[in-house]
PDB file of C-alpha atoms in Angstrom:
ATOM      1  CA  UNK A   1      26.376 -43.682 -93.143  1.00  0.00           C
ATOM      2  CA  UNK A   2      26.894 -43.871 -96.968  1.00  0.00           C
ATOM      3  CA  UNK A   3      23.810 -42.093 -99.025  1.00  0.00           C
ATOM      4  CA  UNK A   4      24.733 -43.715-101.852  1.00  0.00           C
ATOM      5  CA  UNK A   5      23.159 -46.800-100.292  1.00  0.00           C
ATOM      6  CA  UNK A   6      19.529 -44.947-101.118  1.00  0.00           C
ATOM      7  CA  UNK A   7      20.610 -45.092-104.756  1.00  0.00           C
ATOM      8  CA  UNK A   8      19.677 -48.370-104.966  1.00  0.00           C
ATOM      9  CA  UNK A   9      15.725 -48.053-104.732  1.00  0.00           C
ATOM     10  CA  UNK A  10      14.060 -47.577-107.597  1.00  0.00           C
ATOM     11  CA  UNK A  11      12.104 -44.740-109.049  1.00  0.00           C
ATOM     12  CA  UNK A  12      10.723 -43.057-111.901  1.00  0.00           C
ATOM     13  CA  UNK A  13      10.416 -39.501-113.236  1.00  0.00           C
ATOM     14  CA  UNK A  14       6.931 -37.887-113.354  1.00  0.00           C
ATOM     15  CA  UNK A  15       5.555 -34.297-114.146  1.00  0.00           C
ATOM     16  CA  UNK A  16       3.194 -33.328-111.369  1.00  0.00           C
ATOM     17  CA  UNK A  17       0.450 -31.420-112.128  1.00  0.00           C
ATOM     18  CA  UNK A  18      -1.859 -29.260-109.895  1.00  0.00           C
ATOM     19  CA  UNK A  19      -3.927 -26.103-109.681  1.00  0.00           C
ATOM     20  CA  UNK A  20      -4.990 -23.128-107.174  1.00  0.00           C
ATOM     21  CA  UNK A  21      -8.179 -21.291-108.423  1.00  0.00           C
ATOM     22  CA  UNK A  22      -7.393 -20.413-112.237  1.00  0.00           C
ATOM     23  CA  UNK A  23      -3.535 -20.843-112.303  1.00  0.00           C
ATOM     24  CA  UNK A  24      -2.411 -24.223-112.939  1.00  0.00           C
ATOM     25  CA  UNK A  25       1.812 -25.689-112.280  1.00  0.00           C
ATOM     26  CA  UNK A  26       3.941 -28.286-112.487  1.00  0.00           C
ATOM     27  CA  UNK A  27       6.937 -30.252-111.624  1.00  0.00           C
ATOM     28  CA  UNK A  28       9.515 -33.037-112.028  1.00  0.00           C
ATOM     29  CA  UNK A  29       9.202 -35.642-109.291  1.00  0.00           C
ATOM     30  CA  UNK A  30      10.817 -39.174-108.663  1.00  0.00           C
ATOM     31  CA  UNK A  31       9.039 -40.242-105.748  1.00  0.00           C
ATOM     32  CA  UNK A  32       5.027 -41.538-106.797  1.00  0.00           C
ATOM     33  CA  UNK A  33       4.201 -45.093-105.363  1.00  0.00           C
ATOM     34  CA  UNK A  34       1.303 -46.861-105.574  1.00  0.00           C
ATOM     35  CA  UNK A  35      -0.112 -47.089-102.025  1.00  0.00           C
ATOM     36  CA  UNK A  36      -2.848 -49.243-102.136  1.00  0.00           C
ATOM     37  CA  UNK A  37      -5.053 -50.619-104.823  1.00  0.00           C
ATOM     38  CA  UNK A  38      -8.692 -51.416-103.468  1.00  0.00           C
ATOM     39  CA  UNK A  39      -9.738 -48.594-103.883  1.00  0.00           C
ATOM     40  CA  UNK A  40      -6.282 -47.466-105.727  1.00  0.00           C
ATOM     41  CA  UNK A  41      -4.451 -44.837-103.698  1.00  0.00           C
ATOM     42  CA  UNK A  42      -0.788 -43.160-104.634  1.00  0.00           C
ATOM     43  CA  UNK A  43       1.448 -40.902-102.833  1.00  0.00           C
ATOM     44  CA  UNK A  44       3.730 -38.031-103.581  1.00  0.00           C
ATOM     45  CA  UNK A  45       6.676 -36.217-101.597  1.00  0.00           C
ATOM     46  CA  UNK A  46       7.089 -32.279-103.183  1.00  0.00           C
ATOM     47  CA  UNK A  47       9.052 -30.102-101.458  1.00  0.00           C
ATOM     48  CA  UNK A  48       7.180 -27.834 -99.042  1.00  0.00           C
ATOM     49  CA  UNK A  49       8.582 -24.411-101.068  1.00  0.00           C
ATOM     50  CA  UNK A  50       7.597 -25.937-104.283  1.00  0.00           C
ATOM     51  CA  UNK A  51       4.638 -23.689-105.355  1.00  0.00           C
ATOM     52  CA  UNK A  52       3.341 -27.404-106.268  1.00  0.00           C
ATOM     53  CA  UNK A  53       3.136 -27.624-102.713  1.00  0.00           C
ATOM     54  CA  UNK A  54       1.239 -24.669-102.474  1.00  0.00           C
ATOM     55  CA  UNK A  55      -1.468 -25.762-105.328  1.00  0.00           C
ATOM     56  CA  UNK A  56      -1.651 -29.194-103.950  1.00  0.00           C
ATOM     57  CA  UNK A  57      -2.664 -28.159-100.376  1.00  0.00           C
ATOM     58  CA  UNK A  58      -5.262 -25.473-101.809  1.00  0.00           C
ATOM     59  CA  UNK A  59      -7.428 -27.749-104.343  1.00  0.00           C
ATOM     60  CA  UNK A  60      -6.663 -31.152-102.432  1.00  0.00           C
ATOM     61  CA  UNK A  61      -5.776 -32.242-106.156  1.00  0.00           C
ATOM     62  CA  UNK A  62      -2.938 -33.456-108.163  1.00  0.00           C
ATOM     63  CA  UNK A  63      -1.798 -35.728-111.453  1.00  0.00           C
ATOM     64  CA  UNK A  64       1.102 -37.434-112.529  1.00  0.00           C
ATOM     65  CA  UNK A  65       2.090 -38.099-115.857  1.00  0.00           C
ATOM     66  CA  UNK A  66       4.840 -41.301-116.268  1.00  0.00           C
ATOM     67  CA  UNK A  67       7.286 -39.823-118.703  1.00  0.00           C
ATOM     68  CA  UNK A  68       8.262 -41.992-121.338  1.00  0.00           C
ATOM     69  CA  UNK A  69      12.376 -43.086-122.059  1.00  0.00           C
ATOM     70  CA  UNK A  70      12.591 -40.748-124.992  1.00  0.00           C
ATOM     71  CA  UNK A  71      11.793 -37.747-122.673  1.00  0.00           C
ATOM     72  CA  UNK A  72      14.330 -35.073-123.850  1.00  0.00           C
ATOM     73  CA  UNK A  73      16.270 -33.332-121.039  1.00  0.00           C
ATOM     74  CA  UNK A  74      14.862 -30.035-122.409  1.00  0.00           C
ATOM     75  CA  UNK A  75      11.305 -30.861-120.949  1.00  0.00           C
ATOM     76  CA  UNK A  76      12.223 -32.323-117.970  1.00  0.00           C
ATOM     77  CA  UNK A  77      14.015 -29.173-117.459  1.00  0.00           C
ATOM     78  CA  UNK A  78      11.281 -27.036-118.370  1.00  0.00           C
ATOM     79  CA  UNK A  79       9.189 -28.764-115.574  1.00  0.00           C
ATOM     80  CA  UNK A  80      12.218 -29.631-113.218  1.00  0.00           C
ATOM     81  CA  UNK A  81      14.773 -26.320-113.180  1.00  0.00           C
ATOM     82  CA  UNK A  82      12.155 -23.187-113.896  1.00  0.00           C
ATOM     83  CA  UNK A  83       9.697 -21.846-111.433  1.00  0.00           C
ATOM     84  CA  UNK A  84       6.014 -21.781-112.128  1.00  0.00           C
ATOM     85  CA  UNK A  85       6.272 -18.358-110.037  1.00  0.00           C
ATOM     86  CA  UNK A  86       8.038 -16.580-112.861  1.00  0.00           C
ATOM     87  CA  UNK A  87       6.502 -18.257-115.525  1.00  0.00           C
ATOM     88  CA  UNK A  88       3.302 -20.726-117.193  1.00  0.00           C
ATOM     89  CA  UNK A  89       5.146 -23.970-117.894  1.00  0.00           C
ATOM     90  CA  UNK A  90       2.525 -25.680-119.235  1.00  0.00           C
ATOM     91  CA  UNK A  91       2.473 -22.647-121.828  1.00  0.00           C
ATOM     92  CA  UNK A  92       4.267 -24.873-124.715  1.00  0.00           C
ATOM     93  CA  UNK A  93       3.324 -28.460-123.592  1.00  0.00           C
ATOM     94  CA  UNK A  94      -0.129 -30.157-124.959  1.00  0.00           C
ATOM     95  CA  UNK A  95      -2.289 -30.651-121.915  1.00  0.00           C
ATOM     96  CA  UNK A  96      -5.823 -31.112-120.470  1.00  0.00           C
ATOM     97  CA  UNK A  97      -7.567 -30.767-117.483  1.00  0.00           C
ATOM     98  CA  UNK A  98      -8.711 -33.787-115.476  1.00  0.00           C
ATOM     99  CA  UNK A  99     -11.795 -33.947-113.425  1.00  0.00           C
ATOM    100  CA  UNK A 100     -10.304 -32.445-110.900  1.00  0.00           C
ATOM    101  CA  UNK A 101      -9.769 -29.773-113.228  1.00  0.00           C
ATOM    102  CA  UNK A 102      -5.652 -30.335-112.315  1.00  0.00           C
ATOM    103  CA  UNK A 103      -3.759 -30.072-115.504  1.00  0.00           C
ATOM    104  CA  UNK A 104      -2.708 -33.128-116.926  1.00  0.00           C
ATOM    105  CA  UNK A 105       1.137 -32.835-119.155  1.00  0.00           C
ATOM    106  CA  UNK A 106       0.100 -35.071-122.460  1.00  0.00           C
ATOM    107  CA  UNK A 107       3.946 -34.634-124.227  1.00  0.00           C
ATOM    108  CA  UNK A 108       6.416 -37.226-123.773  1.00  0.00           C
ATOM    109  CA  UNK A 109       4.158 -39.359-120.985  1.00  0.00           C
ATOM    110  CA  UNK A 110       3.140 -43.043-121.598  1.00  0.00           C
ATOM    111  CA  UNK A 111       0.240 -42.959-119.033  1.00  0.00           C
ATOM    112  CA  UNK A 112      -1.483 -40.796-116.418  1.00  0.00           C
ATOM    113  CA  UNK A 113      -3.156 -40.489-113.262  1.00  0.00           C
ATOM    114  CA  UNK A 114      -5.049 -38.026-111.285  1.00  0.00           C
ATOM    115  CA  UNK A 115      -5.969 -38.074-107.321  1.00  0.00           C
ATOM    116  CA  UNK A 116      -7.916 -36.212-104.655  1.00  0.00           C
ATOM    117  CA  UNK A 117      -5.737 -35.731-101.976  1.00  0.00           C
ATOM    118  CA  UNK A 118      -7.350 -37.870 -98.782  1.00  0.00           C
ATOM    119  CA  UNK A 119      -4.071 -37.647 -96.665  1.00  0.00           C
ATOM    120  CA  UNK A 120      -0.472 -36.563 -95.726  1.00  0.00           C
ATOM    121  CA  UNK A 121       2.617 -36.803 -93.604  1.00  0.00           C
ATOM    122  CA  UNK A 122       5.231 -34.344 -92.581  1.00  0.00           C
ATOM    123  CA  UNK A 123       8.598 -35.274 -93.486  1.00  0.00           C
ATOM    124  CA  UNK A 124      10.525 -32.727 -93.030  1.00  0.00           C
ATOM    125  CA  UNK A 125      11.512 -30.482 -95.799  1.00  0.00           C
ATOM    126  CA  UNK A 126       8.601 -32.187 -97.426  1.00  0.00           C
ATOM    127  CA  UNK A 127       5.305 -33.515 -97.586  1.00  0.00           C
ATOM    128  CA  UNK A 128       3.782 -36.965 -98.355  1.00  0.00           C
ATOM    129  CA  UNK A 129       0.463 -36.540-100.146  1.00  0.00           C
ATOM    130  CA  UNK A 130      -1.830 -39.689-100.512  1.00  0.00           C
ATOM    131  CA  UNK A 131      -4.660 -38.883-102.718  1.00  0.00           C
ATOM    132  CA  UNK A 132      -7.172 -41.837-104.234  1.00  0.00           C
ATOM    133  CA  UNK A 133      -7.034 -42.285-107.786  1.00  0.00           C
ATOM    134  CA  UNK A 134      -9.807 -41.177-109.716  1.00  0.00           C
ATOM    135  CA  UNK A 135      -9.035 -41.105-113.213  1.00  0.00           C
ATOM    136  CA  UNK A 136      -6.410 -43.059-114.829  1.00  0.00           C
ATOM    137  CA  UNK A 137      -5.401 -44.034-118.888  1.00  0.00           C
ATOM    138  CA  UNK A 138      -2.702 -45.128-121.094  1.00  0.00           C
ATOM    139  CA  UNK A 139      -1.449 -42.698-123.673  1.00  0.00           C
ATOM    140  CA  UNK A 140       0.862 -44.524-125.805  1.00  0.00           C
ATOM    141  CA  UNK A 141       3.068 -47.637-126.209  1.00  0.00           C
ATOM    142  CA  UNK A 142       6.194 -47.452-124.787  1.00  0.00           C
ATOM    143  CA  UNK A 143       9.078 -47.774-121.817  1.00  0.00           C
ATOM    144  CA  UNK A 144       8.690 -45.600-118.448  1.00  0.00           C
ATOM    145  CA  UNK A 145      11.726 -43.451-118.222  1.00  0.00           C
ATOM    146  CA  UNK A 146      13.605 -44.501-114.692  1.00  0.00           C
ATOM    147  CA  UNK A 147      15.725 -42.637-112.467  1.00  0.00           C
ATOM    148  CA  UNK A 148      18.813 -44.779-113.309  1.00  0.00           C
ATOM    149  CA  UNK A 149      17.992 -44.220-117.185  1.00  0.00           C
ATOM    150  CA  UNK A 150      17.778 -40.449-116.435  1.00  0.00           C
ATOM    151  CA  UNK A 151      20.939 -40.356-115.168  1.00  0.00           C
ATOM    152  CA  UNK A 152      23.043 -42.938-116.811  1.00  0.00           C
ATOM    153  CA  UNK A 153      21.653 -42.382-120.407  1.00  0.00           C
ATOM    154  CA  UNK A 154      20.223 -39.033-120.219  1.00  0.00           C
ATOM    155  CA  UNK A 155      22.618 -37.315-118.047  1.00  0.00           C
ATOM    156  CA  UNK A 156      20.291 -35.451-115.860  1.00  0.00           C
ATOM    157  CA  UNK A 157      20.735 -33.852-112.983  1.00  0.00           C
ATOM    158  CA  UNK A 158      18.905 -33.599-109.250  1.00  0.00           C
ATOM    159  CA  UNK A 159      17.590 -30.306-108.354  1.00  0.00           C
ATOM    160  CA  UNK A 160      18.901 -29.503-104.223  1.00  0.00           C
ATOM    161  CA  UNK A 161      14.670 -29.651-104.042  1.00  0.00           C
ATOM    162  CA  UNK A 162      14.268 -33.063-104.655  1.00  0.00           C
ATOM    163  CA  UNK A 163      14.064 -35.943-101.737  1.00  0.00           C
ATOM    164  CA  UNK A 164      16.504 -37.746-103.087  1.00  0.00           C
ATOM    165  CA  UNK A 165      19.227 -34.846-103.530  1.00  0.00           C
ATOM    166  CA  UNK A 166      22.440 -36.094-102.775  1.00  0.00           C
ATOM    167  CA  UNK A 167      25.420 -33.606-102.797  1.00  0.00           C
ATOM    168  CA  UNK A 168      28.216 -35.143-104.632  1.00  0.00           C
ATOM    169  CA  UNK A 169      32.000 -33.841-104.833  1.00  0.00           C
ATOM    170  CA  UNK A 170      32.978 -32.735-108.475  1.00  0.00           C
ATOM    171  CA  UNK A 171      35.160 -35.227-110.804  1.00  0.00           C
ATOM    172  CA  UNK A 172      38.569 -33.882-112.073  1.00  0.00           C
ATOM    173  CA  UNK A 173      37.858 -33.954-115.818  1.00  0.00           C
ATOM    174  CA  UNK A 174      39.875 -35.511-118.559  1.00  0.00           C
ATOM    175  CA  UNK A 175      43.159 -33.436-119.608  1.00  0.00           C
ATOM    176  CA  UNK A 176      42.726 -33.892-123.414  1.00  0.00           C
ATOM    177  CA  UNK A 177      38.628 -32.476-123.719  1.00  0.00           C
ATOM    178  CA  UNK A 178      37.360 -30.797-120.402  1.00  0.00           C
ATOM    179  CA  UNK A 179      33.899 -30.903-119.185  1.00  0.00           C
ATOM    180  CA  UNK A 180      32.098 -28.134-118.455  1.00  0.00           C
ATOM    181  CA  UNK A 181      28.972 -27.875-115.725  1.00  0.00           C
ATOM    182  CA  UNK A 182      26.209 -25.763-115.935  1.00  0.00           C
ATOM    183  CA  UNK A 183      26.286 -23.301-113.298  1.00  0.00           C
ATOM    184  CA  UNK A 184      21.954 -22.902-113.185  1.00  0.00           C
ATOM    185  CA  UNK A 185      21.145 -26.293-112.596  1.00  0.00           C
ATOM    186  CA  UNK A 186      24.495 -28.624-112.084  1.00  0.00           C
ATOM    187  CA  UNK A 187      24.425 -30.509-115.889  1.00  0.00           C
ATOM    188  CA  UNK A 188      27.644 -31.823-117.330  1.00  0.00           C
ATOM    189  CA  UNK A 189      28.620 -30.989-120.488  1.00  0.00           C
ATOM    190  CA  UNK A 190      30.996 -34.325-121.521  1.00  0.00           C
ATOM    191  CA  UNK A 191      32.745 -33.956-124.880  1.00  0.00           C
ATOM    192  CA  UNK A 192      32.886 -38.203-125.362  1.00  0.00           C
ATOM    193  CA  UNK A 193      28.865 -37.968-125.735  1.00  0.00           C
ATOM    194  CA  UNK A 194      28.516 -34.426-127.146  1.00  0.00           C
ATOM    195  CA  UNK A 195      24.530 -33.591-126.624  1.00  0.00           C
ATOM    196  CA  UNK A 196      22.636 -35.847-129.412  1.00  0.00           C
ATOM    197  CA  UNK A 197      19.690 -34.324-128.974  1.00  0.00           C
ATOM    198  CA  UNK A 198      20.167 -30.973-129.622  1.00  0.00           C
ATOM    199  CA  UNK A 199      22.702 -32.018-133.101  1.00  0.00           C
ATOM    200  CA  UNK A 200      25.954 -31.785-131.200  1.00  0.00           C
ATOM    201  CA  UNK A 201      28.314 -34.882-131.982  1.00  0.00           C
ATOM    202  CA  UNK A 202      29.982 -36.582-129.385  1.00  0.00           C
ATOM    203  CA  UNK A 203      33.606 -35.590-129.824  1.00  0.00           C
ATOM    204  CA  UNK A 204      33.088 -31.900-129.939  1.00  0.00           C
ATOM    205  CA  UNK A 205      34.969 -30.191-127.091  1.00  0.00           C
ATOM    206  CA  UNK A 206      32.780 -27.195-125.272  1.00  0.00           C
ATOM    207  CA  UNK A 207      34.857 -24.769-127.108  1.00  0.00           C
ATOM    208  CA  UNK A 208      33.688 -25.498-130.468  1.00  0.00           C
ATOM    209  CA  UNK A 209      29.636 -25.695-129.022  1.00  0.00           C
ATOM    210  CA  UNK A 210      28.347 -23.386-131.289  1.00  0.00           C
ATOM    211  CA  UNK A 211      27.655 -19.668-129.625  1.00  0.00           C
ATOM    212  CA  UNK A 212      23.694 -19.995-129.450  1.00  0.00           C
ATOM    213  CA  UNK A 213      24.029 -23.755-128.125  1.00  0.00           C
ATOM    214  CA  UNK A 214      22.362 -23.632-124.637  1.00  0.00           C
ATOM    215  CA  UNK A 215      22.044 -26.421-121.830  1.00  0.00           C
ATOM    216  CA  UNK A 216      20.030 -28.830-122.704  1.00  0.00           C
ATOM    217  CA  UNK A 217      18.497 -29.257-119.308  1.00  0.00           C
ATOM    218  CA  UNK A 218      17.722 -25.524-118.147  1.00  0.00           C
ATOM    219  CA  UNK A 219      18.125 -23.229-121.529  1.00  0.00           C
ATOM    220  CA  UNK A 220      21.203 -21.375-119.925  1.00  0.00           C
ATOM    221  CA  UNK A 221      23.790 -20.468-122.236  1.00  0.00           C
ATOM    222  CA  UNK A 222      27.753 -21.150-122.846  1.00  0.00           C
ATOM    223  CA  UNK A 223      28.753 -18.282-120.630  1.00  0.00           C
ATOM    224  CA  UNK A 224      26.917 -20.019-117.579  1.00  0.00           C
ATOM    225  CA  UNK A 225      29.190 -22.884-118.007  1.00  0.00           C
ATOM    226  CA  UNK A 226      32.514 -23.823-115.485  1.00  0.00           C
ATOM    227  CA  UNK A 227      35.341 -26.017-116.614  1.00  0.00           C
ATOM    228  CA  UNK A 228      35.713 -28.845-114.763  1.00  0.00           C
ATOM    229  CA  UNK A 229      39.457 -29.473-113.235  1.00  0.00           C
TER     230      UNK A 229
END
């Protein structure tokens, strides 16, 4: 069987949002679907030791915030790579709290919706949750980031938590500027594209990243980096 036949359906990338009594979390997730839409129902797959999970099963409750296609890596990685164990990661992101009093990640998302759970199914390492949609609005103008973009433009990467987690051997890197890889959360540093978004030219090779420069995805810094051979 090749996996890289499950490549080809399409998804999106959404922050999750949920709560359990007065702590609220969230996550990155690629896998909401509309389900129905008289009365409209969507579904989400989180990982069963996502505390997510754990929030979503307690309060019956969760959002999901479309991010838009200028999403930087940064806050996907705030939301996707970091645990809402060790820290609050809606600490630094404008928010509110829906009706379900779930929080609801306002940054970088083009539209919203929030659900009371009414359903799941075990698969697996996760869980499907269907909830019915009961609030839902548009936030600003704009393209949906998708999985492909995330990858191919943005360079993201998959966390080994995510559905659609694909283990993939490592390229041998180009002799004249090496890339380097991230050793927290698997991103590539490529010298051809340099990291726009954070000033860095493409064309500059890893060695002359400047010593405070940090991953763009996860925050870890130069000396958590591997060369690539």
């Amino acid at each position: 069987m090749n996996p890289k036949a499950l490549y080809a359906i399409s998804y999106g990338m959404y922050v999750i949002g949920s709560r359990k009594g007065d702590r609220i979390n969230g996550q990155i997730a690629n896998t909401v679907v509309q389900a129905s839409s008289e009365p409209p129902k969507i579904s989400v797959c989180i990982n069963k030791g996502n505390l997510t999970h754990e929030f979503i099963r307690d309060s019956q409750a969760f959002t999901v915030s479309v991010l838009s296609q200028d999403a930087p890596l940064g806050f996907i990685g705030a939301f996707g790579f970091k645990s809402g164990r060790d820290a609050n990661k809606f600490d630094a992101v404008n928010y509110k709290l829906g009706m379900t009093q779930a929080p609801i990640a306002l940054d970088h998302a083009v539209a919203y919706m929030e659900a009371k759970v009414i359903g799941e199914l075990d698969a697996g390492t996760h869980t499907q949750f269907i909830g019915e949609v009961v609030d839902a609005d548009v936030l600003k103008e704009g393209e949906p980031m998708t999985y492909a973009y995330y990858h191919q433009v943005k360079r993201g990467t998959t966390p080994k938590t995510a559905p659609s987690y694909v283990e993939e051997k490592k390229k041998e890197a180009p002799v004249k500027m090496a890339k380097y890889e991230c050793n927290v959360c698997g991103y590539i540093y490529d010298p051809e594209t340099g990291d726009p978004d954070n000033g860095v030219l493409p064309g500059t090779p890893f060695e002359n990243l400047p010593d405070d420069w940090v991953c763009p995805m996860c925050g870890a810094g130069k000396d958590q980096f591997t060369k690539l051979r």
